[in-house]
Coordinates of C-alpha atoms and ligand atoms in Angstrom, one line a residue:
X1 CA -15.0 11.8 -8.5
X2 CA -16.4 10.1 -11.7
X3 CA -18.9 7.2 -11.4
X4 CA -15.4 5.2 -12.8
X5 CA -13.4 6.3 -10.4
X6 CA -12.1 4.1 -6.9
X7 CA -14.2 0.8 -8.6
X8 CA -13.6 -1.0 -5.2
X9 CA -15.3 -4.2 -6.5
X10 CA -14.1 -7.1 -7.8
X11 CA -15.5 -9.0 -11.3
X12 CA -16.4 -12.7 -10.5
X13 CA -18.6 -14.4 -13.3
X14 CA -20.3 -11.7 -14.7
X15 CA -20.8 -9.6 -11.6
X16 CA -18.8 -6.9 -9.9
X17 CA -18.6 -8.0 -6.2
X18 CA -17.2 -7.7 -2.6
X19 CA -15.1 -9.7 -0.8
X20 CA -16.9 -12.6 0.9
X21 CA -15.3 -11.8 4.3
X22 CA -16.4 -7.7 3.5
X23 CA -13.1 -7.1 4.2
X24 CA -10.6 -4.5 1.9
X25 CA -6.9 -3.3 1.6
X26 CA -5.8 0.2 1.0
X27 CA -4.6 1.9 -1.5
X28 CA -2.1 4.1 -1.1
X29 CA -0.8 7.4 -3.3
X30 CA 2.7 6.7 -3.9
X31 CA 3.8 10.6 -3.7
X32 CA 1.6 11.6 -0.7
X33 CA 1.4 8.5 1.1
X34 CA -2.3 9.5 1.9
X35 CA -4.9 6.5 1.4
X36 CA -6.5 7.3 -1.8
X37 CA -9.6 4.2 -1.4
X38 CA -9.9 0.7 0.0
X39 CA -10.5 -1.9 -2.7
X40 CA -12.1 -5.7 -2.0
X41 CA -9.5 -8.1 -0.3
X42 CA -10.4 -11.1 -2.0
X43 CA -8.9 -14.2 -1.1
X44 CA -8.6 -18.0 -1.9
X45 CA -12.4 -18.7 -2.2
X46 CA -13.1 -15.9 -4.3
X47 CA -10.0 -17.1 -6.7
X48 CA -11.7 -20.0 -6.6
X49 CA -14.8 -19.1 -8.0
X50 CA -12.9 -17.3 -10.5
X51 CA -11.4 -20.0 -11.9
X52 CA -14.8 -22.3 -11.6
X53 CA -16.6 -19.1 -13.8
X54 CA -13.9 -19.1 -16.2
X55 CA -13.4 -23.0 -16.6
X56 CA -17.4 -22.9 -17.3
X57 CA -17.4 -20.0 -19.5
X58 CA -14.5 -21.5 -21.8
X59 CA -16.0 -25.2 -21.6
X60 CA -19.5 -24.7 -22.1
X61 CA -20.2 -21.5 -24.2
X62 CA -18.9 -20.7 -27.8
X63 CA -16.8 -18.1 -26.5
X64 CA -13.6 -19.8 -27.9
X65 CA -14.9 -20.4 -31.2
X66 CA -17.0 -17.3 -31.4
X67 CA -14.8 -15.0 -32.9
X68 CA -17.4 -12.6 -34.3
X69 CA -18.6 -12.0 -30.4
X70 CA -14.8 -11.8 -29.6
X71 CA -14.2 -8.5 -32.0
X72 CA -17.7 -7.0 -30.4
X73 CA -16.4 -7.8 -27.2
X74 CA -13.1 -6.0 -27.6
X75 CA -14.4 -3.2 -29.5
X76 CA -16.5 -2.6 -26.9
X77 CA -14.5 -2.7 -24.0
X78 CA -11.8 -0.5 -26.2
X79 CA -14.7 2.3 -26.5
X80 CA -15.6 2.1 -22.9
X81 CA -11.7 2.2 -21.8
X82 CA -11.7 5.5 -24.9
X83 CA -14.8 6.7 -23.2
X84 CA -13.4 6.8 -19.6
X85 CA -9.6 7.9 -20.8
X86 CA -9.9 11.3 -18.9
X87 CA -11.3 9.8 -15.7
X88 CA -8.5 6.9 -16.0
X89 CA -5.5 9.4 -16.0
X90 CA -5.5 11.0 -12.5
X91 CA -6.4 7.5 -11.2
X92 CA -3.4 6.1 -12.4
X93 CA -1.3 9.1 -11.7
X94 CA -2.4 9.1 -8.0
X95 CA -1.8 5.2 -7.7
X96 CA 0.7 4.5 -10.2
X97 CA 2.9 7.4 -8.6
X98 CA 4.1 7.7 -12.5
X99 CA 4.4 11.2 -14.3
X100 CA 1.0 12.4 -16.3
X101 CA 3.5 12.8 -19.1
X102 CA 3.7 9.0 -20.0
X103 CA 0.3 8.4 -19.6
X104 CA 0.2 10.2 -22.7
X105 CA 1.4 7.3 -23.9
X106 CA 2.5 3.7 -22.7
X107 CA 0.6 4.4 -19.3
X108 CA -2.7 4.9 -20.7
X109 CA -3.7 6.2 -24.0
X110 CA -1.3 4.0 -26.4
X111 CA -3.0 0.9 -24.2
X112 CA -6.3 1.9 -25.5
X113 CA -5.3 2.7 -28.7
X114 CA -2.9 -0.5 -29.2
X115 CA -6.1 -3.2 -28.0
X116 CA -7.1 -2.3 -31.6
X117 CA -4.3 -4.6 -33.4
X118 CA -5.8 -7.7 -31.0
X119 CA -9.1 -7.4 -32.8
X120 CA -7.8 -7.2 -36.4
X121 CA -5.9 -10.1 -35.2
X122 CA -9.0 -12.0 -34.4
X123 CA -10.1 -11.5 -38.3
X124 CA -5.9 -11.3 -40.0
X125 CA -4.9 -14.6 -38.3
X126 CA -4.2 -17.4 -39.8
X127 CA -6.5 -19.6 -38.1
X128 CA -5.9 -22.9 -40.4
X129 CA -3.7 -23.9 -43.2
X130 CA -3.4 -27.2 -45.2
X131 CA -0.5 -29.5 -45.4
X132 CA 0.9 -30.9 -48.4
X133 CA -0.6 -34.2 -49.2
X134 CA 1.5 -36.7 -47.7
X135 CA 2.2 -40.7 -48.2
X136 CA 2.9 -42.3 -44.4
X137 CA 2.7 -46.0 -43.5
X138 CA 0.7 -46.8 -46.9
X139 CA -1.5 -44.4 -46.0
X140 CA -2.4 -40.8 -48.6
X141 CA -3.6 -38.1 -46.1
X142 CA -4.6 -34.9 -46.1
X143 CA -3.6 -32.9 -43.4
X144 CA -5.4 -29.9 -41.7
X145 CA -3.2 -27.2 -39.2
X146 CA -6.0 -25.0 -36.5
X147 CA -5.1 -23.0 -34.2
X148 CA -7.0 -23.0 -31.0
X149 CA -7.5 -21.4 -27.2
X150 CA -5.2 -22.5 -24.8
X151 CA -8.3 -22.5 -22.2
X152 CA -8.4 -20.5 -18.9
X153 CA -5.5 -18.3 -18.5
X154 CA -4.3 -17.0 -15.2
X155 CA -3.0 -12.9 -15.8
X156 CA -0.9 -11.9 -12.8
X157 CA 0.7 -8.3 -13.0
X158 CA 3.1 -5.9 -11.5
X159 CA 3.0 -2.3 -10.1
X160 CA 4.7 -0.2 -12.8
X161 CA 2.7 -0.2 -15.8
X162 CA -0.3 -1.6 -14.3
X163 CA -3.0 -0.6 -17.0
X164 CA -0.7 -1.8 -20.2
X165 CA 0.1 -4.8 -18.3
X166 CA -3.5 -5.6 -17.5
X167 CA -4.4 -5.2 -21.0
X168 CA -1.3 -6.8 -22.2
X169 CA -2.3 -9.8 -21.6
X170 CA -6.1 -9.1 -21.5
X171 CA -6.5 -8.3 -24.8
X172 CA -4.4 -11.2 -27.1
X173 CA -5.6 -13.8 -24.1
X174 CA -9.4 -12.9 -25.1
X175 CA -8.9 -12.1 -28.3
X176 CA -7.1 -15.8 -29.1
X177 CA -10.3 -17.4 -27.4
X178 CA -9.2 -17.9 -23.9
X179 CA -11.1 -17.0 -20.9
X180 CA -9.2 -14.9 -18.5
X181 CA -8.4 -14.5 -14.8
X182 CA -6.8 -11.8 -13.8
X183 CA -5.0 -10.9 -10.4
X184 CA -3.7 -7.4 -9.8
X185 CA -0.6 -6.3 -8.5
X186 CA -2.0 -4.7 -4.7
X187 CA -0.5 -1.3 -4.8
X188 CA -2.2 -0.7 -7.9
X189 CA -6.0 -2.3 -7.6
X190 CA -7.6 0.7 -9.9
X191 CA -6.1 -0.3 -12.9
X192 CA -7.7 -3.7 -12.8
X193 CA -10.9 -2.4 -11.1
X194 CA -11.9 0.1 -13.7
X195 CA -11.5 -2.6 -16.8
X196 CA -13.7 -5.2 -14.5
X197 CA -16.5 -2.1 -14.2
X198 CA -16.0 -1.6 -17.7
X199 CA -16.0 -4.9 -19.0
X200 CA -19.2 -5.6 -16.6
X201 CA -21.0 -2.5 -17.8
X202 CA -20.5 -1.9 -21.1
X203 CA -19.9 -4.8 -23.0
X204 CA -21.0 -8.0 -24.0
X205 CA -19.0 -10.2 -22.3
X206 CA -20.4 -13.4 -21.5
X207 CA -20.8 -14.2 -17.6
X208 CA -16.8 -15.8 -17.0
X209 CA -15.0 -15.0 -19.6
X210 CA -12.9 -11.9 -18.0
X211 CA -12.4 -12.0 -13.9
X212 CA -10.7 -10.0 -11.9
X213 CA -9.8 -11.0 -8.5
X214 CA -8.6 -8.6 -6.3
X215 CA -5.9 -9.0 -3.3
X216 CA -4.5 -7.7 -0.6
X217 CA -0.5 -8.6 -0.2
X218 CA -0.9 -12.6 0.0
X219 CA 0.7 -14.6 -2.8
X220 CA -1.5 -17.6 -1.7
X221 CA -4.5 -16.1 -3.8
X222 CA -2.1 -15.5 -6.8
X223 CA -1.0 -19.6 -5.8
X224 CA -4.6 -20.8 -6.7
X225 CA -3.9 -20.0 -10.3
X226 CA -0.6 -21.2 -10.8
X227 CA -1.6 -24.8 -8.2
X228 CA -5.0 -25.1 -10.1
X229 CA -5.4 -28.0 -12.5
X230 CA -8.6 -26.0 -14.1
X231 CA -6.3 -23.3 -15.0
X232 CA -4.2 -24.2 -18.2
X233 CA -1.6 -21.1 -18.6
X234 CA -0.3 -18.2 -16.4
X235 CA 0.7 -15.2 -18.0
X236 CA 2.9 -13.4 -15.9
X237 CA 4.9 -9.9 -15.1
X238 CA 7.3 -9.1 -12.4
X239 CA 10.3 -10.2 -10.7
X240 CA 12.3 -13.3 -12.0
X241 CA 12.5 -14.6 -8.2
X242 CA 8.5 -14.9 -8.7
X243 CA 8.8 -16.1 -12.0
X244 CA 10.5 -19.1 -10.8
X245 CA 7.8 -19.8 -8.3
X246 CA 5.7 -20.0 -10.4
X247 CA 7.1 -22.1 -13.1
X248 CA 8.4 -24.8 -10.2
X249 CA 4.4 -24.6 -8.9
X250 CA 2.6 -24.7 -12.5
X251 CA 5.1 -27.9 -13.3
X252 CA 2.5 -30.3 -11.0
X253 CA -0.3 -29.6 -13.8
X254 CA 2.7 -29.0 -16.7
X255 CA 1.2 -25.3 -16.8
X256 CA 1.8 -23.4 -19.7
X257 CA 3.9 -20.2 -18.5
X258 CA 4.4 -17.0 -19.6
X259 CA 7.0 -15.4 -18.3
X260 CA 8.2 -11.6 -18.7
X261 CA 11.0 -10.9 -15.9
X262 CA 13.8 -8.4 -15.0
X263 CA 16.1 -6.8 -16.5
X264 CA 19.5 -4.8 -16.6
X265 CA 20.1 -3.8 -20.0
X266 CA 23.5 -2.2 -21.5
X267 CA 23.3 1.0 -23.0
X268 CA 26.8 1.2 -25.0
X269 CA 27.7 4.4 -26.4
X270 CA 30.7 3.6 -28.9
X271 CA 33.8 6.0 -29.3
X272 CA 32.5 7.2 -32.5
X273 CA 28.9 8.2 -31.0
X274 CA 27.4 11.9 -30.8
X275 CA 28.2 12.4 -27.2
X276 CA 26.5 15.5 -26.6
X277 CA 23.6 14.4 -28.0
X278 CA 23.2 10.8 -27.1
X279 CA 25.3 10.6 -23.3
X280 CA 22.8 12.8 -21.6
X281 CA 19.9 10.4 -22.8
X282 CA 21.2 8.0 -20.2
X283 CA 19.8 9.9 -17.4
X284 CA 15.9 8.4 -19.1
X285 CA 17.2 5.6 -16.6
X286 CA 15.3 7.4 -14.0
X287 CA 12.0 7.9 -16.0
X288 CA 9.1 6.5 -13.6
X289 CA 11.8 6.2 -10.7
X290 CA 13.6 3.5 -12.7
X291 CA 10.8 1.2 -12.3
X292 CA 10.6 -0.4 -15.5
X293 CA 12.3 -3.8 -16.7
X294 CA 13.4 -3.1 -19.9
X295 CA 15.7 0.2 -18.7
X296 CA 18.7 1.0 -19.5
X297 CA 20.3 0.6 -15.7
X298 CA 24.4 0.0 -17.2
X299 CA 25.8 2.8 -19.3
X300 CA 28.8 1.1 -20.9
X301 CA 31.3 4.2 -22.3
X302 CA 34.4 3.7 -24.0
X303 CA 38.0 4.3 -22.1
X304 CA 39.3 6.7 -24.6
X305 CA 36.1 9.3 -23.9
X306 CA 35.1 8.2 -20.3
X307 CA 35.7 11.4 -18.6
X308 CA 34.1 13.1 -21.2
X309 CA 31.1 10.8 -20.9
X310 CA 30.7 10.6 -17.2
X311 CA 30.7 14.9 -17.3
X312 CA 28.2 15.2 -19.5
X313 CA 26.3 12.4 -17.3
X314 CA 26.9 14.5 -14.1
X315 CA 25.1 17.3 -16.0
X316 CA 22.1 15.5 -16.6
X317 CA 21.7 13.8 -13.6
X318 CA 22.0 16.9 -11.6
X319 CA 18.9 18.3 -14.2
X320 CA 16.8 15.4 -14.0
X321 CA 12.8 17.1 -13.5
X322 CA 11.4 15.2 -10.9
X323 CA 9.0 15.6 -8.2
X324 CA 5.4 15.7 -8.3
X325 CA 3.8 13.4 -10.8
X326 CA 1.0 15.5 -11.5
X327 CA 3.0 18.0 -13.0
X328 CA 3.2 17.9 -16.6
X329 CA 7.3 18.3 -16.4
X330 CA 8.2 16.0 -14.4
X331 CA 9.4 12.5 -15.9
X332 CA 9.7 11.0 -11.9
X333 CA 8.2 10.5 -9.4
X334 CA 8.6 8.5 -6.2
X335 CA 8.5 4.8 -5.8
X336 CA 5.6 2.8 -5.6
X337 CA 5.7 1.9 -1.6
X338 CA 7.9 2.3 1.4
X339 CA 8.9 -1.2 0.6
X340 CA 10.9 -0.6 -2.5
X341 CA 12.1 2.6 -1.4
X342 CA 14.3 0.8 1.3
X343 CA 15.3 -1.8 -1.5
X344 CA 16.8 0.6 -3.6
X345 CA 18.2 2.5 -0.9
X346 CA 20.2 -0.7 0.3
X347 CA 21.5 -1.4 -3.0
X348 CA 22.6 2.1 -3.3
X349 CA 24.5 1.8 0.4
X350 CA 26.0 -1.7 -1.6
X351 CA 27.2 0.3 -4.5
X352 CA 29.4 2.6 -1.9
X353 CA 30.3 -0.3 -0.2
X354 CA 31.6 -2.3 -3.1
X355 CA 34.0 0.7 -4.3
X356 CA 31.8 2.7 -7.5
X357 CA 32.0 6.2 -6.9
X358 CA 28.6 8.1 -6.3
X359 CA 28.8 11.2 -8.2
X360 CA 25.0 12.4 -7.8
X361 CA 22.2 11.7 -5.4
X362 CA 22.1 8.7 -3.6
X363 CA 19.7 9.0 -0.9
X364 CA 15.7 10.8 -0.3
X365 CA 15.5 14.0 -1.4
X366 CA 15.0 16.6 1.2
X367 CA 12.7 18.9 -0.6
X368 CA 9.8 16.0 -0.7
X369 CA 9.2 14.7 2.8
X370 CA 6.7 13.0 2.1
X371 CA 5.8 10.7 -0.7
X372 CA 8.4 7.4 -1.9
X373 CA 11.2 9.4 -3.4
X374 CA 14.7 8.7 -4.2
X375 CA 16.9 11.2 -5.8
X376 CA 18.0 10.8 -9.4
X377 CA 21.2 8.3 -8.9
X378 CA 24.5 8.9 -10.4
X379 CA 27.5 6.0 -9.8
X380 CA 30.5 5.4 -11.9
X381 CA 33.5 3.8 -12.2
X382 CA 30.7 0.3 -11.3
X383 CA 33.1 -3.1 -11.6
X384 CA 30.8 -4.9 -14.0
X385 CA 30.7 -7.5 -11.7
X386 CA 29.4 -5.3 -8.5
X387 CA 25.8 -5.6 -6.9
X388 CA 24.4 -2.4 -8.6
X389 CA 26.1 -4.1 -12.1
X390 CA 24.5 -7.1 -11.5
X391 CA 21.2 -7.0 -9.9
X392 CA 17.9 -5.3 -11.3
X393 CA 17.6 -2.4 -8.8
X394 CA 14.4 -0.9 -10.2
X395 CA 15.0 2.5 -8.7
X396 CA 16.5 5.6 -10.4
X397 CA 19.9 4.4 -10.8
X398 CA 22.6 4.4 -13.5
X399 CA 25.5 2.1 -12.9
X400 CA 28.6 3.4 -15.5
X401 CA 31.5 0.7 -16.7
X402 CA 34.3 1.7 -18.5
X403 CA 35.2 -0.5 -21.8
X404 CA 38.3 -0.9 -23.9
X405 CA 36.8 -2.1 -27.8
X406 CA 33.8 -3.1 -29.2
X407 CA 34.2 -6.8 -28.1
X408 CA 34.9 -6.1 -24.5
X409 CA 31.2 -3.5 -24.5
X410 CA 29.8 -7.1 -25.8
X411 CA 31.1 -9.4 -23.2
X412 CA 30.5 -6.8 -20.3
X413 CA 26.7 -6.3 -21.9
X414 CA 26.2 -9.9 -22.2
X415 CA 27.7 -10.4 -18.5
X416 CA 24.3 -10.1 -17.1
X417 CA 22.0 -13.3 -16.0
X418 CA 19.3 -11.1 -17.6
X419 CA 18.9 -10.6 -21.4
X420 CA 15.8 -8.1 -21.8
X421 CA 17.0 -5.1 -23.8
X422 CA 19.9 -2.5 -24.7
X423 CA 20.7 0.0 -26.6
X424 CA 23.9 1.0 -29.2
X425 CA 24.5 4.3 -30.7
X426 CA 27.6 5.2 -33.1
X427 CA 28.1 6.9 -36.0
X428 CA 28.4 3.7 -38.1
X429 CA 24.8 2.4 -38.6
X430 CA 26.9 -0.7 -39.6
X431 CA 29.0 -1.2 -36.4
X432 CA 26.0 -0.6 -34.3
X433 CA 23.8 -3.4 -35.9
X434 CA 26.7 -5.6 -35.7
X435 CA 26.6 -5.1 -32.1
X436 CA 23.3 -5.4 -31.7
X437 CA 23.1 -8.5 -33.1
X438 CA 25.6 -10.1 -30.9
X439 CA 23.9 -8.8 -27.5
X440 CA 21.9 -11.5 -26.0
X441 CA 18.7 -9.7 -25.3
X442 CA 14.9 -9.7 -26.4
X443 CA 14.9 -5.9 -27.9
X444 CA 17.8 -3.2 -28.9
X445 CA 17.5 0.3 -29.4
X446 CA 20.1 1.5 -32.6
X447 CA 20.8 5.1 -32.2
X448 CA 18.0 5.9 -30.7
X449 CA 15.1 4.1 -33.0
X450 CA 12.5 2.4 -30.6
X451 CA 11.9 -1.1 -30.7
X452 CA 8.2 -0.4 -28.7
X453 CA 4.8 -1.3 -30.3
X454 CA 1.7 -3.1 -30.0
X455 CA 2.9 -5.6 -33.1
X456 CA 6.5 -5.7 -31.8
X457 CA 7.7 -8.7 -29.7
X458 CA 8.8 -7.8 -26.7
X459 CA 10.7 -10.4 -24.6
X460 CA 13.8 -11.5 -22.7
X461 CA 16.3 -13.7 -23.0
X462 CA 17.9 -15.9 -19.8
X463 CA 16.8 -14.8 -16.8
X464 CA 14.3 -12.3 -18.0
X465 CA 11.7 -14.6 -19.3
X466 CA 10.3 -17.3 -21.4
X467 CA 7.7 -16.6 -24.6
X468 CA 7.5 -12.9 -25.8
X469 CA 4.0 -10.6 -25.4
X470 CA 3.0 -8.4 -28.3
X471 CA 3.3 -8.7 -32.3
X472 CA 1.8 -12.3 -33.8
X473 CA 4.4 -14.4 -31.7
X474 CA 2.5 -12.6 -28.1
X475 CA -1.0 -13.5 -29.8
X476 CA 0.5 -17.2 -30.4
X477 CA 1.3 -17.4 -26.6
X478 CA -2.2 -17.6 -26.2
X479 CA -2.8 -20.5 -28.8
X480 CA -2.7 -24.2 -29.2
X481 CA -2.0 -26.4 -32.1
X482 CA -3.6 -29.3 -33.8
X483 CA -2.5 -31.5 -37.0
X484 CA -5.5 -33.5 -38.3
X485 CA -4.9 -36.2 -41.2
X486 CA -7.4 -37.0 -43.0
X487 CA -7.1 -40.0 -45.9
X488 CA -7.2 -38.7 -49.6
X489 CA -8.9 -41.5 -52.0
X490 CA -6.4 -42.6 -54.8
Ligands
LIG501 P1 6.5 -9.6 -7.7 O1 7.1 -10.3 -8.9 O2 6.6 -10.3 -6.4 O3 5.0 -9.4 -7.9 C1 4.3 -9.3 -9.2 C2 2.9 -9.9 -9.1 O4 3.0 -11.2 -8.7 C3 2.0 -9.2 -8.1 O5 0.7 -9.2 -8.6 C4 2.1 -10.2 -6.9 O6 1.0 -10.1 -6.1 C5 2.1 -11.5 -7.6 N1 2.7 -12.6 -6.8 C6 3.7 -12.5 -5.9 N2 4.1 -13.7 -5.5 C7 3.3 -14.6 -6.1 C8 3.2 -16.0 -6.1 N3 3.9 -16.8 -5.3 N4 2.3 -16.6 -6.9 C9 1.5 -15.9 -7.8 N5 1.6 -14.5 -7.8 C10 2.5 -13.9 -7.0 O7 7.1 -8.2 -7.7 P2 7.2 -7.1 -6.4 O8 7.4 -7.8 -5.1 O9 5.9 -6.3 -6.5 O10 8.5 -6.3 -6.8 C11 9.7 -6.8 -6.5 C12 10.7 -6.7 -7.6 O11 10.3 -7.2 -8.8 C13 11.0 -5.2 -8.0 O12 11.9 -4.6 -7.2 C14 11.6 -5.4 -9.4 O13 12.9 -5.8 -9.3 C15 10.8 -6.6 -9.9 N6 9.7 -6.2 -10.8 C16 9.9 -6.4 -12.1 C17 8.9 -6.0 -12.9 C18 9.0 -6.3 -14.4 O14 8.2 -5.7 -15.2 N7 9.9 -7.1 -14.8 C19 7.7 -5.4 -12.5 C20 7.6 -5.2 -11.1 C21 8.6 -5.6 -10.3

């Protein structure tokens, strides 16, 4: 093990620190279910402190306005993360549960590379702009637009892509001027724990201005942030049932909120579509065991080629490499805790019950008696409005609904309470971007292009969110405005 490696400390005001009460949670590998570390159980008191560090740190230091130290900062902490990628990728693997192979990208190494477009947005911004001069009540002013911190910012973060996550909102947050608390999801403490030792280490980070506060399954310490009155915005990623709690708790103080939810996105495949080269693709549902929001979990296929459509499904479901995450060829592994396991098996006992037909997997796979899996999960002939239609699942399940034209693929896409992604392929470039533009989602995939990238808004309409992370309106998340007039003498 690497001196990186099962960081069990939290970082509180500078200093990387136990919890008060010594005690610590564990952490558990997803695919062995063997206890990989422990990791500090903070609670309340240390979340308080957190937020009394950061409060300081953005009130009484130049931190916000410092944006010089702010690209140091970043660089730095971007060359430790670079530094430390080979010791981060087992770390994840083992906790994450997520195949190696996308930590050779979004999992790890394009998360590093991408904290590079917040610092050149430290010096590209447009920090302040001038207003035409302008005549109001008798008055000739001048006015003056600047863009400013929000102040403290509360980061809470799921499971599934716990490193990009973390430095999802890490990196604009600090880069923007804020100071930043950030609380980990608990199955996945290392992927906080290792930026903290990082951040302590090996950069110049003044005392407060990053914290990391972890926590053992209590959402009371996560409630400090959003309850706080010191704390002016939560950035958050996860469920939409916890998104709601904490937009109804932040409305006491009128928090700022950040929300980035569920999904279940429409992947419609149009009668004039490559099917042997684009149907198969659906099975991607069950990269990383499903557990990603912006999925593709409905595969909308057109009446007139729906048998053909569900074979060539059948085919790839039944091929689907999975198994042990550690292995290079492998796209899934199991789920990230016993928890969700039983979640998605439920839904997938719902799907029988509600009439779709199950036409591969659907239950554990015998082969892997230990670890979180669930076999690669095949159901067709889904009523758009069943349970596994309807619900985000985030397990490896496809849900297939038959369509008759092009408007009926809209209305059953846009029959979701979500609205965080899709996809259309055709052979018409045209009648796919006409689609696109009428589903009512964040991000589309045409034909296969990819919507993914550290200047790209990413976001979701209804139920999957409010705001958008990434791109120049992710950075402006993080920002405040302010109009000053100034008279202008005759
Ligand atoms: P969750 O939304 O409950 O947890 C996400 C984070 O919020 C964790 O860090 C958790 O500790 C924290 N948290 C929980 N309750 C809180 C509260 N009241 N106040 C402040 N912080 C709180 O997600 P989960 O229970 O880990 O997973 C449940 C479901 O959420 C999944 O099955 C999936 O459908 C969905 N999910 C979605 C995403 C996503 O990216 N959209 C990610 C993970 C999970």
């Amino acid at each position: 093990m690497t001196d990186l490696q099962a960081e069990h400390r939290m970082l509180i005001d500078g200093k990387l620190v136990e919890a008060a009460s010594g005690r610590t949670f564990a952490n558990v590998n997803p695919a062995t279910e063997e206890v990989i570390g422990q990791v500090a159980d903070g609670g309340v008191e240390e979340m308080e402190q957190a937020v009394s560090a950061a409060r300081r740190a953005f009130d009484d230091t130049d931190w916000s306005t410092n944006r010089e130290l702010r690209a140091r900062c970043l660089q730095q902490l971007k060359d430790g993360l670079d530094r430390h990628r080979e010791d981060l990728r087992p770390q994840i693997v083992a906790e994450v549960g997520t195949p190696i192979a996308l930590t050779y990208a979004i999992q790890l190494d394009s998360c590093i590379d991408d904290i590079q477009y917040d610092i050149d947005m430290i010096e590209a911004y447009v920090w302040e702009r001038d207003l035409p001069v302008n005549e109001f009540m008798g008055t000739t002013s001048a006015r003056k637009v600047f863009h400013e911190a929000v102040g403290v910012c509360g980061a809470i973060t799921p499971w599934n892509f716990p490193f990009m996550l973390n430095l999802s909102k890490i990196g604009p947050a600090l880069a923007a001027g804020n100071t930043v608390i950030l609380k980990p999801a608990p199955d996945t403490p290392w992927s906080a724990t290792a930026i903290a030792k990082i951040a302590a280490e090996e950069t110049d980070l003044p005392p407060g201005v990053l914290n990391i506060v972890t926590a053992g399954d209590k959402a009371e310490v996560g409630e400090v942030l959003t309850g706080d009155r010191r704390v002016d915005m939560v950035s958050f990623t996860g469920s939409s049932t916890t998104g709601r709690r904490i937009m109804a708790r932040g409305a006491d103080t009128l928090k700022r909120v950040f929300l980035e939810l569920g999904g279940k996105s429409a992947n419609i495949v149009l009668d004039d579509a490559d099917f042997a080269a684009v149907v198969p693709t659906g099975s991607m549902t069950c990269m990383h065991a499903g557990q990603g929001c912006a999925i593709t979990t409905r595969m909308l296929l057109p009446a007139s080629r729906y048998d053909e459509g569900v074979e060539l499904l059948e085919a790839a479901f039944s091929a689907f490499p999975y198994g042990d995450p550690t292995d290079l060829s492998n796209m899934m592994g199991p789920l990230i805790n016993e928890r969700q396991r039983e979640r998605v098996l439920d839904y997938i006992e719902k799907g029988k019950a509600e009439g779709a037909r199950l036409l591969v997997g659907g239950g554990r796979p015998e082969q892997f008696p230990k670890g979180y899996f669930v076999e690669p999960t095949l159901f067709v002939d889904v009523d758009p409005d069943a349970t596994i239609a309807q619900e985000e699942i985030f397990g490896p399940v496809l849900a297939v609904l038959r369509y008759e034209d092009d408007d009926d693929a809209v209305r059953i896409a846009n029959n979701s309470t979500y609205g965080l992604s899709g996809s259309v392929a055709s052979a018409s470039l045209d009648r796919a971007m006409s689609i696109a533009r009428r589903i009512r989602t964040g991000t589309v995939s045409v034909n296969g292009g990819q919507w993914f990238g550290p200047d790209s808004p990413f976001g979701g309409y209804k139920d999957s969110g409010i705001g958008r992370e990434h791109g120049l309106e992710g950075f402006e998340e993080y920002l405040e405005t302010k109009t000053i007039g100034l008279p202008v003498e005759a």
